[in-house]
Amino acid sequence: MRFSTSFIALAAPFLVSALPYKRAANPTDLLVLKFANVLEQLETQFYSQALSKFQESDFTSAGFTSAQLAVQQFKQIQSDESTHTTVLESTIKSLGDSAISGCNFDFSSVLTDVPTMAAVARVVENVGVGAYLGAAHLVSDPQILTAAASILTVEARHQSILNVLNGGTAIPQAFDTALLPQEVVSIAGGFISGCDVGIPGLPPLKVTNSGAPQPGTSLTFDGPGISGADPSSLSCQMLVGGAPFSISLPFQQCVVPSGINGPVVIWVTNSSQPLANSARDRFTGNIVAGPTMAFIDVQPEELGQLARDPNNSNNGGGALSNPTTSLVANTPSGTSSSDPSATSSAPSAAGAAAATPAAAQDNEPSSPNNAPPGATGLSPKGDLTVNGVTMVPNSK
């Protein structure tokens, strides 16, 4: 059900204050709200464009057992994202600033068919959850933080239903993974043009394997950050929810470990040093490209099989044919440096993760204060610096 304009007008002030006057906001809090609003605009436009292009018959052809149910869920998610966008815009205005405007969102490269669209929607929602988690430590106003958390919980519900609609496990892991703002831009920035989000993204990363990755799959990559680089100097970093550090593997032996089910965040670095599973402490100075996201669906539930016919050849057995490449747009083509013929046996996720903390404790900066390249804080001008990236709020 769509909320009326009058209801949204009532809800927006509630987000920031019960008092009938404008509050002065911390510039960092404002920047987080404005960035969140751009992401909500992106999500709203993605679902709007998808629903405009695809009909129920397309969902039936894609193997959905109930096209009507699938379309209903996508419409509900679109409605939620639209409401989030409107309320965030009103909240930013009530704090004396204006939302970032003029953004154009082009998803034509990933709205080629319903299975691809559904898989990209899954990535969009997982990235949205990671974005809200990754920005939480930057917010100083507890009321704004609580309001953002109320959006995050709904994004997580979207995440679960899209896991099901893609034939995966509804709740594959006990924890989600936080993403830094510049990591979010790395994944989604290729779809945004016409506006300045105020945050430079890390070099994008694309997985070039065909077919859904499984434990034992040797991943291959492409992206401007790794083109021309010496593969022997690079490492593949895979992070799963709840793990304290990423699993660090040689770039040419980036084999999906056993024991993983659900989303995996992947970076390429110029060091074998694992990355911390902490948006506050993760050091980005060694990141060459990424992140990107892959889904390892090894424990499909009956619920997912009820939503998607596992025997339908049009949906890849209920899973996206290549879910790791879908959310990277407008990336310059290059030569993949990873060796697809690598024969290393897949390590265990638990074993690989257990081997990394000691090295990470020796090498990973424990706090911004002992790692200048990864410092986090506000400059005297009020600009926000996160892991060496200065984020300047747009002028009013």
Tab-separated table of C-alpha atoms in Angstrom:
chain	number	residue	atom	x	y	z
A	1	MET	CA	0.000	0.000	0.000
A	2	ARG	CA	1.345	3.412	-0.953
A	3	PHE	CA	1.345	6.015	1.787
A	4	SER	CA	-0.381	9.282	1.032
A	5	THR	CA	1.546	12.536	0.692
A	6	SER	CA	-0.050	13.847	3.877
A	7	PHE	CA	1.151	10.812	5.843
A	8	ILE	CA	4.694	11.241	4.534
A	9	ALA	CA	4.607	14.909	5.499
A	10	LEU	CA	3.744	13.840	9.051
A	11	ALA	CA	6.347	11.087	9.147
A	12	ALA	CA	9.315	13.184	7.975
A	13	PRO	CA	9.497	15.547	10.971
A	14	PHE	CA	9.154	12.530	13.262
A	15	LEU	CA	12.412	11.215	11.839
A	16	VAL	CA	14.398	14.097	13.258
A	17	SER	CA	12.464	15.873	15.958
A	18	ALA	CA	9.124	16.214	17.634
A	19	LEU	CA	9.762	19.914	18.015
A	20	PRO	CA	8.112	22.335	15.555
A	21	TYR	CA	11.303	24.065	14.473
A	22	LYS	CA	14.351	23.229	12.390
A	23	ARG	CA	17.314	21.626	14.107
A	24	ALA	CA	20.943	22.255	13.292
A	25	ALA	CA	22.485	19.037	12.059
A	26	ASN	CA	26.027	17.775	12.235
A	27	PRO	CA	27.470	18.076	8.688
A	28	THR	CA	28.494	14.419	8.796
A	29	ASP	CA	24.965	13.356	9.693
A	30	LEU	CA	23.646	15.446	6.806
A	31	LEU	CA	26.110	13.888	4.397
A	32	VAL	CA	25.061	10.397	5.466
A	33	LEU	CA	21.383	11.295	5.004
A	34	LYS	CA	22.028	12.788	1.556
A	35	PHE	CA	24.025	9.762	0.433
A	36	ALA	CA	21.318	7.436	1.750
A	37	ASN	CA	18.748	9.438	-0.194
A	38	VAL	CA	20.678	8.961	-3.448
A	39	LEU	CA	20.751	5.209	-2.828
A	40	GLU	CA	17.015	5.220	-2.172
A	41	GLN	CA	16.508	7.158	-5.416
A	42	LEU	CA	18.581	4.496	-7.195
A	43	GLU	CA	16.524	1.680	-5.720
A	44	THR	CA	13.248	3.411	-6.527
A	45	GLN	CA	14.255	3.981	-10.137
A	46	PHE	CA	15.552	0.442	-10.539
A	47	TYR	CA	12.228	-1.089	-9.540
A	48	SER	CA	10.221	1.508	-11.447
A	49	GLN	CA	12.131	0.804	-14.658
A	50	ALA	CA	11.886	-2.953	-14.121
A	51	LEU	CA	8.145	-2.920	-13.499
A	52	SER	CA	7.619	-0.703	-16.540
A	53	LYS	CA	9.479	-3.136	-18.774
A	54	PHE	CA	8.396	-6.589	-17.604
A	55	GLN	CA	4.899	-8.052	-17.560
A	56	GLU	CA	3.531	-11.014	-15.610
A	57	SER	CA	4.081	-13.220	-18.662
A	58	ASP	CA	7.806	-12.449	-18.461
A	59	PHE	CA	7.885	-13.688	-14.868
A	60	THR	CA	6.057	-16.850	-15.880
A	61	SER	CA	8.586	-17.462	-18.661
A	62	ALA	CA	11.394	-16.934	-16.164
A	63	GLY	CA	10.171	-19.854	-14.069
A	64	PHE	CA	8.255	-18.118	-11.288
A	65	THR	CA	5.537	-20.448	-10.064
A	66	SER	CA	3.290	-17.449	-9.352
A	67	ALA	CA	4.009	-14.463	-11.548
A	68	GLN	CA	1.329	-12.462	-9.758
A	69	LEU	CA	2.983	-13.051	-6.374
A	70	ALA	CA	6.422	-12.095	-7.712
A	71	VAL	CA	5.153	-8.879	-9.302
A	72	GLN	CA	3.284	-8.033	-6.102
A	73	GLN	CA	6.518	-8.311	-4.086
A	74	PHE	CA	8.472	-6.137	-6.516
A	75	LYS	CA	5.709	-3.518	-6.434
A	76	GLN	CA	5.714	-3.498	-2.631
A	77	ILE	CA	9.491	-3.076	-2.529
A	78	GLN	CA	9.278	-0.226	-5.054
A	79	SER	CA	6.650	1.462	-2.896
A	80	ASP	CA	8.819	1.151	0.215
A	81	GLU	CA	11.869	2.595	-1.561
A	82	SER	CA	9.810	5.488	-2.903
A	83	THR	CA	8.566	6.255	0.597
A	84	HIS	CA	12.114	6.114	1.974
A	85	THR	CA	13.217	8.575	-0.724
A	86	THR	CA	10.449	11.054	0.016
A	87	VAL	CA	10.863	10.930	3.787
A	88	LEU	CA	14.649	11.312	3.598
A	89	GLU	CA	14.249	14.318	1.301
A	90	SER	CA	11.836	15.918	3.755
A	91	THR	CA	14.136	15.132	6.662
A	92	ILE	CA	17.131	16.737	4.949
A	93	LYS	CA	15.025	19.818	4.206
A	94	SER	CA	13.861	20.014	7.825
A	95	LEU	CA	17.529	20.096	8.843
A	96	GLY	CA	18.150	23.152	6.663
A	97	ASP	CA	19.715	21.514	3.608
A	98	SER	CA	18.606	20.077	0.267
A	99	ALA	CA	18.796	16.546	-1.047
A	100	ILE	CA	21.143	15.801	-3.945
A	101	SER	CA	19.159	16.262	-7.138
A	102	GLY	CA	19.665	15.836	-10.871
A	103	CYS	CA	20.766	12.205	-10.671
A	104	ASN	CA	20.009	9.968	-13.653
A	105	PHE	CA	19.819	6.204	-13.250
A	106	ASP	CA	20.280	3.931	-16.257
A	107	PHE	CA	19.692	0.220	-15.699
A	108	SER	CA	19.230	-0.790	-19.325
A	109	SER	CA	22.341	-2.994	-19.203
A	110	VAL	CA	20.846	-5.208	-16.484
A	111	LEU	CA	17.149	-5.119	-17.403
A	112	THR	CA	17.681	-7.582	-20.220
A	113	ASP	CA	15.399	-10.291	-18.813
A	114	VAL	CA	13.560	-11.134	-15.612
A	115	PRO	CA	16.151	-13.590	-14.151
A	116	THR	CA	18.903	-10.972	-14.514
A	117	MET	CA	16.665	-8.237	-13.115
A	118	ALA	CA	15.692	-10.370	-10.113
A	119	ALA	CA	19.332	-11.189	-9.388
A	120	VAL	CA	20.369	-7.544	-9.639
A	121	ALA	CA	17.529	-6.636	-7.276
A	122	ARG	CA	19.064	-9.080	-4.816
A	123	VAL	CA	22.410	-7.326	-5.092
A	124	VAL	CA	20.746	-3.895	-4.795
A	125	GLU	CA	19.087	-4.820	-1.504
A	126	ASN	CA	22.202	-6.472	-0.061
A	127	VAL	CA	24.223	-3.380	-0.960
A	128	GLY	CA	21.533	-1.195	0.618
A	129	VAL	CA	21.720	-3.138	3.862
A	130	GLY	CA	25.521	-2.951	3.802
A	131	ALA	CA	25.408	0.792	3.133
A	132	TYR	CA	23.206	1.555	6.134
A	133	LEU	CA	25.337	-0.681	8.359
A	134	GLY	CA	28.544	0.909	7.087
A	135	ALA	CA	27.319	4.446	7.765
A	136	ALA	CA	25.987	3.763	11.267
A	137	HIS	CA	29.268	4.581	13.027
A	138	LEU	CA	29.418	7.944	11.246
A	139	VAL	CA	26.113	9.234	12.655
A	140	SER	CA	26.314	11.243	15.874
A	141	ASP	CA	22.619	12.053	16.377
A	142	PRO	CA	20.946	9.065	18.092
A	143	GLN	CA	17.520	10.041	16.760
A	144	ILE	CA	18.773	10.082	13.151
A	145	LEU	CA	20.580	6.799	13.774
A	146	THR	CA	17.395	5.212	15.116
A	147	ALA	CA	15.413	6.472	12.127
A	148	ALA	CA	18.024	5.099	9.708
A	149	ALA	CA	17.904	1.773	11.548
A	150	SER	CA	14.135	1.659	11.020
A	151	ILE	CA	14.792	1.851	7.263
A	152	LEU	CA	17.569	-0.746	7.508
A	153	THR	CA	15.241	-3.335	9.034
A	154	VAL	CA	12.853	-2.954	6.087
A	155	GLU	CA	15.726	-3.212	3.589
A	156	ALA	CA	16.688	-6.474	5.311
A	157	ARG	CA	13.147	-7.777	4.781
A	158	HIS	CA	13.477	-6.920	1.089
A	159	GLN	CA	16.782	-8.779	1.106
A	160	SER	CA	15.154	-11.931	2.467
A	161	ILE	CA	12.260	-12.011	-0.001
A	162	LEU	CA	14.664	-11.460	-2.905
A	163	ASN	CA	16.829	-14.323	-1.670
A	164	VAL	CA	13.722	-16.485	-1.899
A	165	LEU	CA	12.675	-15.151	-5.306
A	166	ASN	CA	16.161	-15.987	-6.600
A	167	GLY	CA	15.959	-19.573	-5.354
A	168	GLY	CA	18.373	-19.048	-2.471
A	169	THR	CA	18.185	-19.361	1.292
A	170	ALA	CA	15.907	-16.748	2.858
A	171	ILE	CA	18.283	-16.066	5.765
A	172	PRO	CA	21.628	-17.574	4.738
A	173	GLN	CA	23.833	-16.049	7.449
A	174	ALA	CA	23.468	-14.823	11.028
A	175	PHE	CA	25.199	-11.514	10.230
A	176	ASP	CA	25.305	-9.006	7.381
A	177	THR	CA	28.423	-7.192	6.147
A	178	ALA	CA	28.847	-3.437	6.459
A	179	LEU	CA	30.078	-1.501	3.416
A	180	LEU	CA	31.907	1.828	3.457
A	181	PRO	CA	30.393	4.650	1.367
A	182	GLN	CA	33.215	4.520	-1.197
A	183	GLU	CA	32.720	0.743	-1.473
A	184	VAL	CA	29.016	1.270	-2.164
A	185	VAL	CA	29.893	3.752	-4.920
A	186	SER	CA	32.307	1.176	-6.382
A	187	ILE	CA	29.435	-1.283	-6.789
A	188	ALA	CA	26.555	1.018	-7.761
A	189	GLY	CA	28.198	4.182	-9.077
A	190	GLY	CA	28.238	3.026	-12.699
A	191	PHE	CA	24.465	3.430	-12.871
A	192	ILE	CA	24.475	7.020	-11.595
A	193	SER	CA	25.131	10.094	-13.743
A	194	GLY	CA	24.224	13.771	-13.783
A	195	CYS	CA	24.954	14.484	-10.109
A	196	ASP	CA	27.814	14.511	-7.640
A	197	VAL	CA	27.242	12.210	-4.677
A	198	GLY	CA	30.258	13.774	-2.954
A	199	ILE	CA	32.029	10.452	-2.482
A	200	PRO	CA	34.628	9.025	-4.890
A	201	GLY	CA	34.273	5.283	-5.376
A	202	LEU	CA	36.978	2.664	-5.309
A	203	PRO	CA	37.856	1.099	-8.698
A	204	PRO	CA	35.036	-1.274	-9.733
A	205	LEU	CA	35.491	-5.023	-9.914
A	206	LYS	CA	33.665	-7.513	-12.113
A	207	VAL	CA	33.551	-11.294	-11.844
A	208	THR	CA	33.734	-12.758	-15.354
A	209	ASN	CA	32.789	-16.381	-14.668
A	210	SER	CA	29.748	-17.690	-16.484
A	211	GLY	CA	27.303	-19.577	-14.331
A	212	ALA	CA	26.563	-19.267	-10.645
A	213	PRO	CA	29.689	-19.730	-8.492
A	214	GLN	CA	29.813	-22.680	-6.122
A	215	PRO	CA	32.385	-23.967	-3.639
A	216	GLY	CA	35.386	-24.986	-5.718
A	217	THR	CA	34.761	-22.378	-8.438
A	218	SER	CA	37.929	-20.536	-9.474
A	219	LEU	CA	36.811	-16.923	-9.832
A	220	THR	CA	38.048	-14.727	-12.669
A	221	PHE	CA	37.957	-10.936	-12.669
A	222	ASP	CA	38.057	-7.816	-14.785
A	223	GLY	CA	38.275	-4.133	-13.979
A	224	PRO	CA	40.361	-1.024	-14.577
A	225	GLY	CA	42.183	-1.422	-11.268
A	226	ILE	CA	43.625	-4.822	-12.155
A	227	SER	CA	44.175	-4.445	-15.900
A	228	GLY	CA	47.898	-4.656	-16.568
A	229	ALA	CA	48.777	-5.480	-12.952
A	230	ASP	CA	51.113	-8.331	-12.102
A	231	PRO	CA	48.764	-11.128	-10.932
A	232	SER	CA	51.421	-12.555	-8.620
A	233	SER	CA	51.369	-9.336	-6.593
A	234	LEU	CA	47.617	-9.404	-6.007
A	235	SER	CA	45.354	-11.147	-3.527
A	236	CYS	CA	41.694	-12.054	-3.556
A	237	GLN	CA	39.808	-11.153	-0.373
A	238	MET	CA	36.467	-12.828	0.371
A	239	LEU	CA	34.393	-11.698	3.341
A	240	VAL	CA	31.298	-13.421	4.703
A	241	GLY	CA	28.935	-12.112	7.342
A	242	GLY	CA	30.129	-12.683	10.898
A	243	ALA	CA	33.758	-13.470	10.037
A	244	PRO	CA	36.222	-11.136	11.793
A	245	PHE	CA	38.478	-10.900	8.735
A	246	SER	CA	38.362	-11.673	5.040
A	247	ILE	CA	39.679	-14.927	3.600
A	248	SER	CA	42.880	-13.946	1.798
A	249	LEU	CA	43.913	-16.056	-1.196
A	250	PRO	CA	46.419	-15.625	-4.038
A	251	PHE	CA	44.720	-13.824	-6.925
A	252	GLN	CA	45.336	-16.680	-9.366
A	253	GLN	CA	43.953	-19.189	-6.860
A	254	CYS	CA	40.781	-17.356	-5.879
A	255	VAL	CA	38.727	-20.478	-5.259
A	256	VAL	CA	35.398	-20.249	-3.438
A	257	PRO	CA	35.861	-22.123	-0.141
A	258	SER	CA	33.499	-24.780	1.082
A	259	GLY	CA	31.200	-23.957	3.964
A	260	ILE	CA	29.831	-20.716	2.470
A	261	ASN	CA	26.154	-20.154	1.849
A	262	GLY	CA	24.834	-16.750	0.856
A	263	PRO	CA	26.442	-13.404	-0.026
A	264	VAL	CA	30.200	-12.960	-0.260
A	265	VAL	CA	31.880	-9.568	-0.621
A	266	ILE	CA	35.045	-9.697	-2.743
A	267	TRP	CA	37.966	-7.304	-3.176
A	268	VAL	CA	41.314	-7.491	-4.981
A	269	THR	CA	44.231	-6.068	-2.992
A	270	ASN	CA	47.957	-5.596	-3.516
A	271	SER	CA	48.661	-7.245	-0.165
A	272	SER	CA	47.873	-10.614	1.372
A	273	GLN	CA	46.830	-8.824	4.549
A	274	PRO	CA	43.196	-9.700	5.316
A	275	LEU	CA	40.605	-6.941	5.475
A	276	ALA	CA	38.812	-6.336	8.752
A	277	ASN	CA	35.088	-6.922	8.895
A	278	SER	CA	34.637	-3.479	10.411
A	279	ALA	CA	33.466	-0.376	8.610
A	280	ARG	CA	35.234	1.692	11.230
A	281	ASP	CA	38.605	-0.058	11.039
A	282	ARG	CA	38.804	-1.528	7.529
A	283	PHE	CA	41.954	-0.250	5.807
A	284	THR	CA	41.284	0.540	2.137
A	285	GLY	CA	44.814	1.603	1.215
A	286	ASN	CA	45.652	-1.858	-0.146
A	287	ILE	CA	42.467	-2.240	-2.200
A	288	VAL	CA	43.143	-2.356	-5.946
A	289	ALA	CA	39.557	-3.024	-7.031
A	290	GLY	CA	36.195	-3.721	-5.544
A	291	PRO	CA	34.240	-4.717	-3.809
A	292	THR	CA	31.833	-6.811	-5.815
A	293	MET	CA	29.294	-9.284	-4.498
A	294	ALA	CA	28.659	-12.946	-5.242
A	295	PHE	CA	25.965	-15.309	-3.988
A	296	ILE	CA	26.858	-18.888	-3.169
A	297	ASP	CA	23.571	-20.794	-3.094
A	298	VAL	CA	24.449	-24.281	-1.901
A	299	GLN	CA	21.557	-24.878	0.481
A	300	PRO	CA	18.388	-23.977	-1.440
A	301	GLU	CA	15.255	-24.110	0.687
A	302	GLU	CA	11.890	-25.513	-0.234
A	303	LEU	CA	10.604	-21.952	0.118
A	304	GLY	CA	12.843	-20.776	-2.717
A	305	GLN	CA	11.899	-23.759	-4.835
A	306	LEU	CA	8.232	-22.897	-4.319
A	307	ALA	CA	8.899	-19.435	-5.722
A	308	ARG	CA	11.053	-20.571	-8.652
A	309	ASP	CA	10.787	-23.821	-10.575
A	310	PRO	CA	14.234	-25.448	-10.174
A	311	ASN	CA	13.707	-27.401	-13.397
A	312	ASN	CA	12.969	-24.351	-15.552
A	313	SER	CA	15.850	-23.893	-17.985
A	314	ASN	CA	15.196	-20.145	-18.232
A	315	ASN	CA	16.166	-19.422	-14.642
A	316	GLY	CA	19.350	-21.424	-14.289
A	317	GLY	CA	17.788	-23.882	-11.881
A	318	GLY	CA	16.329	-21.142	-9.732
A	319	ALA	CA	19.571	-19.155	-9.523
A	320	LEU	CA	20.963	-16.298	-11.527
A	321	SER	CA	23.381	-17.380	-14.230
A	322	ASN	CA	26.002	-14.865	-13.089
A	323	PRO	CA	24.954	-12.839	-10.049
A	324	THR	CA	28.406	-11.425	-9.396
A	325	THR	CA	28.660	-9.309	-12.537
A	326	SER	CA	25.255	-7.738	-12.697
A	327	LEU	CA	25.720	-4.584	-10.668
A	328	VAL	CA	28.865	-3.294	-12.374
A	329	ALA	CA	27.960	-0.924	-15.200
A	330	ASN	CA	30.017	1.152	-17.627
A	331	THR	CA	33.253	-0.569	-16.632
A	332	PRO	CA	36.036	-0.291	-19.221
A	333	SER	CA	36.768	-3.663	-20.712
A	334	GLY	CA	40.123	-5.217	-20.032
A	335	THR	CA	41.926	-8.500	-19.860
A	336	SER	CA	41.077	-10.738	-16.963
A	337	SER	CA	44.233	-11.574	-15.070
A	338	SER	CA	42.869	-14.472	-13.070
A	339	ASP	CA	43.606	-17.951	-14.335
A	340	PRO	CA	40.330	-19.826	-14.909
A	341	SER	CA	42.171	-23.118	-15.115
A	342	ALA	CA	43.537	-22.924	-11.576
A	343	THR	CA	43.339	-26.374	-10.031
A	344	SER	CA	43.776	-25.579	-6.347
A	345	SER	CA	41.302	-27.435	-4.191
A	346	ALA	CA	38.706	-25.245	-2.520
A	347	PRO	CA	39.717	-24.388	1.048
A	348	SER	CA	37.264	-24.530	3.896
A	349	ALA	CA	35.791	-21.140	4.765
A	350	ALA	CA	36.144	-21.894	8.452
A	351	GLY	CA	39.735	-23.046	8.057
A	352	ALA	CA	40.757	-20.108	5.920
A	353	ALA	CA	39.096	-17.604	8.210
A	354	ALA	CA	40.717	-19.173	11.257
A	355	ALA	CA	44.127	-18.743	9.660
A	356	THR	CA	43.751	-15.024	9.064
A	357	PRO	CA	43.168	-13.270	12.390
A	358	ALA	CA	46.743	-13.576	13.643
A	359	ALA	CA	48.147	-12.021	10.507
A	360	ALA	CA	45.473	-9.408	10.534
A	361	GLN	CA	46.206	-8.493	14.137
A	362	ASP	CA	49.834	-8.002	13.232
A	363	ASN	CA	49.175	-5.913	10.144
A	364	GLU	CA	45.665	-4.445	10.239
A	365	PRO	CA	45.482	-0.969	11.771
A	366	SER	CA	43.581	-1.389	15.018
A	367	SER	CA	42.248	2.139	15.022
A	368	PRO	CA	42.284	5.267	12.876
A	369	ASN	CA	44.851	6.841	15.186
A	370	ASN	CA	47.658	4.433	14.300
A	371	ALA	CA	46.885	4.338	10.591
A	372	PRO	CA	47.036	7.766	8.967
A	373	PRO	CA	46.097	6.434	5.488
A	374	GLY	CA	42.929	4.992	6.948
A	375	ALA	CA	42.097	7.778	9.339
A	376	THR	CA	38.481	8.541	10.069
A	377	GLY	CA	37.327	11.897	11.363
A	378	LEU	CA	36.317	15.478	10.648
A	379	SER	CA	38.676	18.142	9.390
A	380	PRO	CA	38.585	21.670	10.856
A	381	LYS	CA	36.339	22.624	7.902
A	382	GLY	CA	33.858	19.946	8.854
A	383	ASP	CA	34.634	17.682	5.899
A	384	LEU	CA	34.400	13.983	6.611
A	385	THR	CA	37.392	11.720	6.031
A	386	VAL	CA	36.804	7.977	5.967
A	387	ASN	CA	39.742	5.675	5.224
A	388	GLY	CA	41.641	8.439	3.524
A	389	VAL	CA	38.701	9.669	1.415
A	390	THR	CA	37.452	13.188	2.126
A	391	MET	CA	33.746	13.562	1.634
A	392	VAL	CA	32.686	17.180	1.184
A	393	PRO	CA	28.977	17.878	1.705
A	394	ASN	CA	27.361	19.493	-1.313
A	395	SER	CA	26.620	23.168	-0.913
A	396	LYS	CA	23.034	24.125	-0.139
